[in-house]
Amino acid sequence: MATTLLARINERLHQFSKTEKKISAYILNHAELIPNMTTKELANKADVSEASVIRFAKTIGIGSFKTFKISLAQELAVKEGYITDFSILQKKDSPYEMFQKVVHVNKNAIELIMESLDKKELDDAVTYLKNARKIIFYGVGGSSIAAMDALYKFTKLGYQVEFNLDFHYMLSKVPHFNSEDVFVAISMSGRTKDVLDLARLSQKKGAKVIAITNINKSPLYKEADIRLATPNVEQDFRIGSITSRMTQLTIIDSLYISIFNSIGENVLDEYQEARDHVVKLRR
Amino acid sequence: MATTLLARINERLHQFSKTEKKISAYILNHAELIPNMTTKELANKADVSEASVIRFAKTIGIGSFKTFKISLAQELAVKEGYITDFSILQKKDSPYEMFQKVVHVNKNAIELIMESLDKKELDDAVTYLKNARKIIFYGVGGSSIAAMDALYKFTKLGYQVEFNLDFHYMLSKVPHFNSEDVFVAISMSGRTKDVLDLARLSQKKGAKVIAITNINKSPLYKEADIRLATPNVEQDFRIGSITSRMTQLTIIDSLYISIFNSIGENVLDEYQEARDHVVKLRR
DNA sequence: ACTTGAAATGAAATTTAATTTCATAAAATT
DNA sequence: AATTTTATGAAATTAAATTTCATTTCAAGT
């Protein structure tokens, strides 16, 4: 039985020269990157010459580096869930390598929501939002992006929805809440003071508080009426906020699509009208 | 929905020119051969020019013929009936089912950027942004979310960066541009009038225009100095904007991470200080 | 029917990427 | 210690991809 390319490289490691070992190590640790690399790039990364890369491909039985890349690409396509820890950024990564890692990390984060989000909590959230008189979204920093996106989408759906970064302005809004209203608190940590204050004030007024927050025992997580849990994605501190925003946005998307699906016929005319205006702004 | 490469070619056959049809026919009938062919070989077999082969790869959304071959090789390796039309939302879908579809669609969209984004364009974009005196991000509607996110991230990196939804306000800002500045235009369609106007004005002032726009022949795509191409993701009109926003945000993330990686040591103190303040806002 | 502009197209030029060649250093053998 | 073989990287060459430019074709307007 023919083993895979990577397996073949692995089992012949002890036979390799020092230079071949350097190339092998890089390939085994960065397999996904190889199909889009040039000989020069791989040579630089492995700290060998381009000629050595060409020789290596021949040594392991592939006629050319070009073919080596094609074969490896095919093998990786088949191999499910090939997980390498991309989160540790290396100083000498090129922009394209970092881009590939970002793609990987973002895909993984979105996938992980499947593990953290509770079906019933989502159903309940959709039900409350659908029937809400007024909706307020609130998040700060990176989470404000998701709040902004929600504002945009729920406005399109015809809801009385609001989001404003000005905490004091929000302090004037929330007291007018009642039991028909919904406050959506967005906070990765679940410990952001302004978000917590507004959530608690909303509850005092009888509104439902939906939290989009990481699945852990934060104050917001504990106190919210409905918890739409985002996964705890342990990342390098430099990119941690990227993945949480992706997961928050995916949840916002899901709420939007669910409600659209439920009430869509009622707003199709207005919805189409808005789209027509958008098209008019194009060339 | 992200269909397979071959499915995509097949369903667009009627839109193709005579030459494109010749190339398509050969590819569809000899798919397994393509990954190991050169542009010259395919051109000869399809009775077209090599330039037409290159163009064809771009027309169907792949940035280069090289990448086209890799993608096709991977697709042929998997060869599962991977095609499900997730975009047709069914009325009786539960919120959780819709959530699963959103997760799938978003992951696919992010994956597809690997096919559309050009490595060199990304390198150039990082270089210009890194050395920019002033950066303006601009997008409207759904694309404003990405602009907002970019504003937040590049502010953290210590850049003089700006984004404002007020087009007239922007009209007052852009005339102060010079050749050391960068204008980042974010528009899925590449035809949004306000975005185009500001991009052209920026170029007149000698600034570099980086476009984050779909890989197609839009005015913005043609006129930009650097094109960070997002994939053409054919979606149900109700959710089309979701995927483009995800792809735009992933590109913003990649730019941010690349620049952080490059200049990070210079801003680590300020960066940590900002984080400390964020932590202080938590309980 | 004619004109004009846009789009399509292929040939040729240019650039990029892969491979080979050549010289040198290191390792192995005698 | 000397010689031969192997490994290796820099540079040159070749192959492949992409871009540029000129021409042809097509579509729209008059």
XYZ file of C-alpha atoms (C1' of nucleotides) in Angstrom:
626
model
C 0.000 0.000 0.000
C 1.368 3.363 -0.937
C 1.724 5.655 2.012
C 1.057 9.313 1.811
C 3.691 11.808 0.862
C 3.937 13.198 4.359
C 4.123 9.733 5.855
C 6.865 8.836 3.412
C 8.851 11.892 4.357
C 8.361 11.153 8.031
C 9.518 7.575 7.893
C 12.671 8.400 5.953
C 13.758 11.201 8.226
C 16.617 9.206 9.734
C 18.083 8.569 6.298
C 18.180 12.222 5.371
C 21.080 14.614 5.339
C 21.079 17.705 7.488
C 19.698 19.833 4.673
C 17.019 17.310 3.804
C 16.006 17.199 7.442
C 15.551 20.972 7.469
C 13.303 20.807 4.420
C 11.364 17.865 5.847
C 10.780 19.637 9.129
C 9.370 22.688 7.422
C 7.121 20.639 5.140
C 5.813 18.462 7.955
C 5.070 21.479 10.122
C 3.588 23.703 7.421
C 2.091 21.247 4.977
C -0.839 23.420 3.964
C 1.410 26.259 2.957
C 3.565 24.264 0.570
C 1.230 23.989 -2.459
C 1.210 27.773 -2.816
C 4.912 28.315 -2.238
C 7.698 28.811 -4.772
C 11.012 26.989 -4.515
C 12.554 30.257 -3.398
C 10.062 30.739 -0.609
C 10.425 27.220 0.714
C 14.193 27.491 0.445
C 14.139 30.697 2.462
C 11.860 29.245 5.122
C 13.880 26.078 5.467
C 17.151 27.963 5.313
C 18.461 25.899 2.403
C 19.099 26.606 -1.270
C 16.526 26.372 -4.018
C 18.519 23.619 -5.641
C 18.207 21.580 -2.454
C 14.450 21.897 -2.576
C 14.412 20.576 -6.121
C 16.729 17.731 -5.121
C 14.586 16.891 -2.134
C 11.484 16.455 -4.268
C 13.409 14.049 -6.451
C 14.863 12.230 -3.467
C 11.427 11.314 -2.175
C 10.303 10.105 -5.545
C 8.505 13.038 -7.129
C 9.913 14.110 -10.468
C 9.599 17.832 -9.919
C 8.730 20.319 -7.260
C 5.730 21.411 -9.306
C 4.364 17.874 -9.224
C 5.286 17.581 -5.580
C 3.023 20.531 -4.837
C 0.129 19.102 -6.839
C 0.424 15.744 -5.088
C 0.633 17.315 -1.675
C -2.392 19.523 -2.416
C -4.420 16.445 -3.335
C -3.315 14.597 -0.253
C -4.204 17.492 2.025
C -7.608 17.859 0.414
C -8.426 14.332 1.421
C -6.954 14.559 4.865
C -9.650 15.902 7.111
C -9.018 18.081 10.074
C -5.305 18.439 9.544
C -4.607 20.608 12.525
C -1.447 22.571 12.969
C -1.100 25.234 15.539
C -1.142 28.266 13.360
C -1.796 30.656 16.122
C 1.850 31.164 16.971
C 2.871 33.804 14.531
C 6.419 33.659 13.405
C 8.346 36.838 12.905
C 9.512 35.954 9.455
C 6.097 34.998 8.150
C 5.218 36.737 4.923
C 1.914 38.615 4.619
C 0.493 35.778 2.528
C 1.430 33.199 5.157
C -0.250 35.293 7.796
C -3.271 35.643 5.578
C -3.465 31.861 5.307
C -3.246 31.540 9.058
C -5.956 34.143 9.555
C -8.181 32.225 7.153
C -7.546 29.036 9.055
C -8.094 30.558 12.476
C -11.297 32.296 11.400
C -12.736 29.159 9.850
C -11.950 27.198 12.960
C -13.520 29.782 15.222
C -16.724 29.770 13.202
C -16.754 26.000 13.267
C -16.361 25.994 17.036
C -19.576 27.932 17.583
C -21.330 24.694 16.715
C -19.946 23.367 19.986
C -20.757 26.304 22.197
C -24.138 27.578 21.045
C -27.197 26.024 22.652
C -30.083 25.229 20.357
C -32.806 26.165 22.781
C -31.127 29.437 23.715
C -31.041 30.316 20.016
C -34.710 29.439 19.569
C -35.644 31.581 22.548
C -33.520 34.476 21.319
C -35.211 34.390 17.930
C -38.631 34.291 19.547
C -37.999 37.296 21.767
C -36.354 39.317 19.037
C -39.104 38.553 16.573
C -41.745 39.898 18.903
C -39.743 42.785 20.330
C -41.171 46.285 20.378
C -37.741 47.827 20.589
C -34.257 46.333 20.459
C -31.003 47.773 21.726
C -27.652 46.258 20.855
C -24.608 47.282 22.847
C -20.932 46.367 22.772
C -17.685 48.268 23.086
C -14.356 48.027 21.330
C -14.221 45.041 19.018
C -17.711 43.994 20.037
C -19.099 47.281 18.795
C -18.495 46.041 15.267
C -21.004 43.248 15.818
C -23.442 45.709 17.418
C -23.062 47.973 14.399
C -23.712 45.129 12.020
C -26.781 44.108 14.005
C -28.094 47.667 13.907
C -27.736 47.674 10.135
C -29.411 44.317 9.632
C -32.309 44.703 12.026
C -33.049 48.152 10.649
C -33.418 46.494 7.274
C -35.900 44.110 8.845
C -37.989 47.071 9.966
C -37.397 46.843 13.680
C -37.080 49.775 16.052
C -33.471 49.081 16.826
C -30.731 51.170 18.294
C -27.081 51.161 19.037
C -24.912 54.036 20.101
C -21.372 53.925 21.436
C -22.165 56.775 23.796
C -22.738 55.082 27.144
C -24.370 58.145 28.648
C -26.752 58.401 25.727
C -27.636 54.762 26.332
C -28.250 55.563 29.982
C -30.987 57.899 28.779
C -32.502 55.304 26.484
C -32.669 52.201 28.595
C -34.907 53.640 31.360
C -37.705 53.834 28.793
C -37.634 50.075 28.363
C -40.459 47.762 29.328
C -41.255 44.075 29.180
C -41.736 44.104 25.420
C -38.190 45.225 24.759
C -34.918 43.355 24.258
C -31.387 44.365 25.195
C -28.627 42.471 23.380
C -25.343 42.635 25.255
C -22.247 41.781 23.243
C -19.068 41.167 25.195
C -16.476 38.495 24.663
C -15.302 38.494 28.274
C -18.712 39.105 29.822
C -17.100 41.491 32.274
C -17.222 44.839 30.545
C -18.590 47.307 33.074
C -20.613 49.528 30.753
C -22.224 46.540 29.106
C -23.064 44.970 32.468
C -24.518 48.195 33.836
C -26.824 48.624 30.876
C -27.839 44.961 30.961
C -28.771 45.157 34.634
C -30.671 48.393 34.184
C -32.607 46.804 31.294
C -33.558 43.850 33.461
C -34.779 46.194 36.171
C -37.110 47.671 33.606
C -38.415 44.237 32.724
C -36.692 43.875 29.365
C -35.128 40.608 28.257
C -31.349 40.526 28.173
C -29.742 38.390 25.497
C -26.005 37.958 25.917
C -23.591 37.178 23.130
C -20.620 36.227 25.230
C -17.997 33.552 25.699
C -19.051 30.323 27.321
C -17.621 30.816 30.803
C -18.739 31.937 34.195
C -18.616 35.652 33.718
C -21.083 38.002 35.397
C -22.889 38.650 32.109
C -23.118 34.965 31.330
C -24.604 34.259 34.745
C -27.074 37.116 34.788
C -28.404 37.163 31.227
C -31.859 35.798 30.473
C -30.658 34.163 27.270
C -27.083 33.142 26.547
C -25.822 32.892 23.006
C -22.455 31.414 23.806
C -19.370 32.005 21.691
C -16.458 29.582 22.079
C -13.401 30.290 24.150
C -10.835 30.458 21.424
C -7.426 30.524 22.998
C -5.294 32.614 20.716
C -2.179 34.674 20.686
C -3.103 37.914 22.407
C -2.449 39.817 19.233
C -5.188 38.122 17.247
C -7.585 36.992 19.970
C -10.147 39.660 19.206
C -10.363 38.660 15.546
C -11.903 35.302 16.168
C -14.365 36.492 18.779
C -15.665 39.129 16.405
C -16.131 36.497 13.698
C -18.119 34.331 16.058
C -20.215 37.274 17.251
C -20.984 38.256 13.668
C -21.953 34.707 12.757
C -24.444 34.708 15.611
C -25.825 38.067 14.514
C -26.132 36.620 10.997
C -28.011 33.612 12.306
C -30.465 35.754 14.262
C -31.015 37.973 11.242
C -31.562 35.102 8.813
C -33.891 33.329 11.218
C -36.033 36.381 11.734
C -36.009 37.254 8.069
C -37.169 33.757 7.307
C -39.944 34.101 9.819
C -41.270 37.551 8.963
C -39.744 38.063 5.534
C -42.983 38.192 3.619
C -44.058 41.166 5.698
C -41.043 43.242 4.778
C -40.157 42.061 1.303
C -41.496 45.203 -0.323
C -39.552 47.560 1.900
C -36.554 45.285 1.714
C -36.558 45.322 -2.068
C -37.028 49.086 -2.047
C -33.904 49.500 0.040
C -31.977 47.248 -2.317
C -33.169 49.207 -5.311
C -31.763 52.336 -3.748
C -28.453 50.576 -3.180
C -28.327 49.539 -6.825
C -28.982 53.126 -7.899
C -25.810 54.111 -6.068
C -23.795 51.856 -8.319
C -22.467 52.628 -11.746
C -22.976 28.921 -1.974
C -19.532 27.740 -2.913
C -19.927 25.133 -5.583
C -17.050 23.169 -6.911
C -14.843 24.694 -9.534
C -16.159 22.393 -12.230
C -19.748 23.008 -11.224
C -19.113 26.720 -11.344
C -17.686 26.468 -14.847
C -20.585 24.304 -15.950
C -23.305 26.579 -14.682
C -21.775 29.645 -16.267
C -21.271 28.105 -19.690
C -24.080 30.085 -21.259
C -22.482 33.335 -20.138
C -19.137 32.562 -21.724
C -17.684 33.848 -24.950
C -16.764 31.470 -27.761
C -13.170 31.218 -26.575
C -14.176 30.700 -22.987
C -16.515 27.940 -24.091
C -13.663 26.171 -25.851
C -11.538 26.291 -22.722
C -14.444 25.190 -20.539
C -15.242 22.273 -22.771
C -11.697 21.010 -22.635
C -11.453 21.403 -18.868
C -14.803 19.749 -18.210
C -13.913 16.834 -20.439
C -10.330 16.395 -19.279
C -10.389 17.635 -15.727
C -7.844 15.164 -14.421
C -5.270 16.307 -16.961
C -5.398 19.981 -16.153
C -3.385 20.096 -12.901
C -0.316 18.858 -14.733
C -0.659 20.971 -17.857
C 1.070 24.228 -18.703
C -0.833 27.230 -20.037
C 0.690 26.512 -23.429
C -0.471 22.928 -23.446
C -4.004 23.794 -22.451
C -4.048 26.633 -24.975
C -3.003 24.265 -27.728
C -5.553 21.633 -26.745
C -8.372 24.132 -26.525
C -7.244 25.945 -29.659
C -6.971 29.295 -27.926
C -4.131 31.572 -26.849
C -2.222 31.292 -23.582
C -3.460 34.711 -22.552
C -7.018 33.456 -22.919
C -6.263 30.620 -20.546
C -4.934 33.070 -17.975
C -7.974 35.282 -18.422
C -10.316 32.362 -18.104
C -8.887 31.442 -14.725
C -9.500 35.005 -13.558
C -12.976 35.107 -15.101
C -14.114 32.189 -12.992
C -12.722 33.707 -9.855
C -9.271 32.183 -9.459
C -6.442 34.690 -9.234
C -3.956 32.726 -11.353
C -3.717 29.623 -13.486
C -1.235 28.168 -11.039
C -3.777 28.473 -8.241
C -6.475 27.171 -10.548
C -4.520 23.967 -11.013
C -3.951 23.540 -7.282
C -7.625 24.109 -6.506
C -8.742 21.736 -9.220
C -6.308 19.094 -7.985
C -7.720 19.345 -4.488
C -11.271 19.193 -5.739
C -10.592 16.123 -7.808
C -8.919 14.469 -4.835
C -11.954 14.906 -2.642
C -14.547 14.189 -5.320
C -17.369 13.850 -2.875
C -20.878 14.946 -3.630
C -20.025 17.973 -1.592
C -22.578 20.121 -3.282
C -25.551 21.192 -1.258
C -27.340 24.335 -2.106
C -27.415 25.922 1.291
C -28.461 29.223 -0.026
C -32.064 28.199 -0.637
C -33.402 28.688 2.807
C -36.417 26.626 3.524
C -39.358 28.135 5.246
C -39.554 25.400 7.821
C -35.911 25.541 8.838
C -35.465 25.966 12.545
C -33.231 28.725 13.839
C -30.566 26.138 14.644
C -30.687 24.718 11.121
C -30.290 28.179 9.741
C -27.441 28.784 12.122
C -25.711 25.691 10.771
C -26.165 26.961 7.242
C -24.777 30.348 8.150
C -21.738 28.672 9.697
C -21.216 26.647 6.537
C -21.648 29.572 4.181
C -19.316 31.773 6.191
C -16.595 29.134 6.378
C -16.796 28.548 2.656
C -16.611 32.221 1.884
C -13.497 32.585 4.004
C -11.963 29.549 2.333
C -12.632 30.997 -1.103
C -10.484 34.043 -0.461
C -7.506 31.714 -0.865
C -8.489 31.466 -4.517
C -9.093 35.109 -5.216
C -6.465 37.002 -3.248
C -3.199 37.619 -5.035
C -0.047 37.171 -3.006
C 1.833 40.030 -4.541
C -1.107 42.429 -4.190
C -1.222 41.558 -0.496
C 2.518 42.142 -0.105
C 2.238 45.504 -1.830
C -0.747 46.496 0.267
C 1.110 45.683 3.483
C 4.135 47.644 2.296
C 2.145 50.761 1.465
C 0.045 50.621 4.614
C 3.073 50.057 6.793
C 4.745 53.183 5.469
C 1.638 55.333 5.144
C 1.524 58.785 6.699
C -2.248 58.727 6.814
C -4.791 56.058 5.993
C -8.459 56.466 5.122
C -10.815 53.521 4.988
C -14.166 53.955 3.282
C -17.125 51.698 2.617
C -20.884 52.120 2.781
C -23.687 49.866 3.929
C -22.418 46.412 4.799
C -18.891 47.364 3.789
C -18.841 50.102 6.403
C -18.583 47.376 9.029
C -15.216 46.350 7.627
C -14.132 49.995 7.421
C -15.123 50.442 11.054
C -13.191 47.379 12.090
C -10.143 48.587 10.180
C -10.371 51.983 11.866
C -10.368 50.300 15.246
C -7.451 48.004 14.480
C -5.168 50.472 12.768
C -5.783 53.018 15.501
C -4.469 50.398 17.909
C -1.384 50.089 15.735
C -0.742 53.802 16.143
C -1.551 54.927 12.606
C -3.237 58.170 11.634
C -6.305 56.480 10.320
C -9.779 57.700 9.607
C -13.184 56.512 8.563
C -16.422 58.443 8.576
C -19.708 57.477 6.978
C -20.315 61.091 6.060
C -19.411 61.299 2.393
C -19.303 65.083 2.432
C -16.995 65.059 5.419
C -14.746 62.683 3.476
C -14.840 65.086 0.544
C -13.205 67.605 2.856
C -10.559 65.147 4.038
C -9.326 63.562 0.861
C -8.118 66.762 -0.832
C -5.435 66.996 1.847
C -3.959 63.699 0.693
C -0.527 63.367 -0.867
C 1.692 60.603 -2.192
C 2.475 59.299 1.279
C -1.162 58.508 2.018
C -3.313 55.471 1.389
C -7.023 55.263 0.619
C -8.616 51.868 1.225
C -11.826 51.472 -0.752
C -14.131 48.704 0.444
C -16.939 47.739 -1.897
C -18.190 44.290 -2.763
C -19.546 45.298 -6.155
C -16.818 47.798 -6.958
C -19.449 50.110 -8.415
C -20.555 52.177 -5.440
C -20.497 55.771 -6.605
C -19.386 57.427 -3.371
C -16.557 54.947 -2.945
C -15.448 55.382 -6.550
C -15.537 59.158 -6.346
C -13.369 59.216 -3.249
C -10.976 56.680 -4.725
C -10.509 58.725 -7.892
C -10.059 61.925 -5.945
C -7.417 60.208 -3.795
C -5.531 59.089 -6.869
C -5.609 62.616 -8.252
C -3.901 63.704 -5.078
C -1.219 61.070 -5.579
C -2.371 58.712 -2.840
C -2.341 54.967 -3.352
C -5.746 53.358 -3.658
C -6.123 49.872 -2.265
C -9.394 48.219 -3.207
C -11.047 45.444 -1.227
C -13.535 44.360 -3.833
C -14.841 41.322 -5.626
C -12.697 39.773 -8.328
C -14.544 41.021 -11.391
C -14.351 43.756 -13.932
C -15.847 46.560 -11.932
C -14.662 50.158 -12.256
C -13.033 50.039 -8.823
C -11.253 46.804 -9.636
C -9.882 48.242 -12.843
C -8.803 51.578 -11.476
C -7.328 50.690 -8.093
C -3.563 50.638 -7.645
C -3.736 47.489 -5.520
C -6.535 44.955 -5.658
C -7.270 42.783 -2.665
C -9.794 40.555 -4.363
C -12.654 38.945 -2.496
C -14.380 35.990 -4.136
C -17.602 36.245 -6.080
C -19.833 34.277 -3.792
C -23.144 33.694 -5.482
C -25.694 33.826 -2.731
C -29.374 34.128 -2.132
C -30.074 37.838 -2.117
C -31.145 37.653 1.477
C -27.766 36.585 2.796
C -25.394 37.717 0.041
C -23.955 40.556 2.055
C -23.071 38.302 4.974
C -20.370 36.420 3.168
C -18.800 39.439 1.541
C -18.505 41.110 4.921
C -16.753 38.032 6.295
C -14.281 38.024 3.450
C -13.647 41.750 3.794
C -13.051 41.385 7.516
C -10.656 38.497 6.955
C -8.614 40.662 4.623
C -8.616 43.505 7.140
C -7.466 40.981 9.753
C -4.634 39.823 7.514
C -3.441 43.363 6.884
C -3.586 44.138 10.582
C -1.738 40.990 11.633
C 0.914 41.453 8.962
C 1.587 45.016 9.969
C 1.499 44.208 13.650
C 4.017 41.476 13.001
C 6.220 43.897 11.151
C 6.134 46.896 13.481
C 4.830 45.274 16.639
C 7.880 45.901 18.739
C 7.490 49.639 18.183
C 3.976 49.748 19.566
C 3.956 46.979 22.147
C 4.085 49.442 25.044
C 1.164 51.519 23.813
C -0.654 48.388 22.784
C -0.311 46.864 26.221
C -1.364 50.145 27.797
C -4.576 50.140 25.786
C -5.246 46.563 26.818
C -4.648 47.432 30.443
C -7.312 50.102 30.167
C -9.695 47.604 28.612
C -9.082 45.210 31.491
C -9.786 47.998 33.965
C -13.239 48.333 32.408
C -14.007 44.782 33.401
C -15.105 43.546 36.742
C -25.181 51.748 -43.222
C -21.781 53.990 -40.809
C -19.262 55.444 -36.792
C -17.587 54.900 -32.362
C -16.374 52.705 -28.272
C -15.903 48.528 -25.730
C -14.632 43.921 -25.439
C -12.280 39.903 -27.059
C -8.336 37.924 -28.761
C -3.671 36.379 -29.993
C 1.290 37.427 -30.619
C 5.041 39.007 -28.441
C 7.440 40.743 -24.575
C 8.271 40.536 -19.825
C 8.278 38.550 -15.404
C 8.221 34.774 -12.381
C 9.367 30.255 -11.062
C 11.740 25.940 -11.668
C 15.673 23.532 -12.934
C 20.395 22.815 -14.266
C 25.182 23.871 -14.150
C 29.310 24.858 -11.989
C 32.424 25.677 -8.323
C 33.477 24.878 -3.641
C 33.345 22.588 0.778
C 32.690 18.611 3.459
C 32.687 13.811 4.111
C 34.149 9.286 3.022
C 37.461 6.143 1.275
C 41.951 4.460 0.288
C 47.583 12.568 4.003
C 45.749 12.254 -0.439
C 42.095 11.294 -3.368
C 37.466 10.542 -4.535
C 32.713 11.132 -3.773
C 28.887 13.576 -2.110
C 26.511 17.621 -0.603
C 25.573 22.209 -1.164
C 24.620 26.971 -2.676
C 25.170 30.696 -6.140
C 24.471 31.761 -10.590
C 22.946 30.782 -15.115
C 19.594 28.805 -17.980
C 15.173 27.111 -19.157
C 10.335 26.699 -18.533
C 6.067 28.534 -17.418
C 2.994 32.180 -16.303
C 1.488 36.686 -16.910
C 1.227 41.200 -18.942
C 1.313 44.353 -22.717
C 0.081 45.896 -27.052
C -2.005 45.848 -31.459
C -5.697 44.096 -34.111
C -10.200 42.253 -34.811
C -14.851 41.658 -33.585
C -19.033 43.027 -31.529
C -22.516 46.080 -29.807
C -24.701 50.405 -29.445
C -25.976 54.799 -31.180
C -27.029 57.922 -34.879
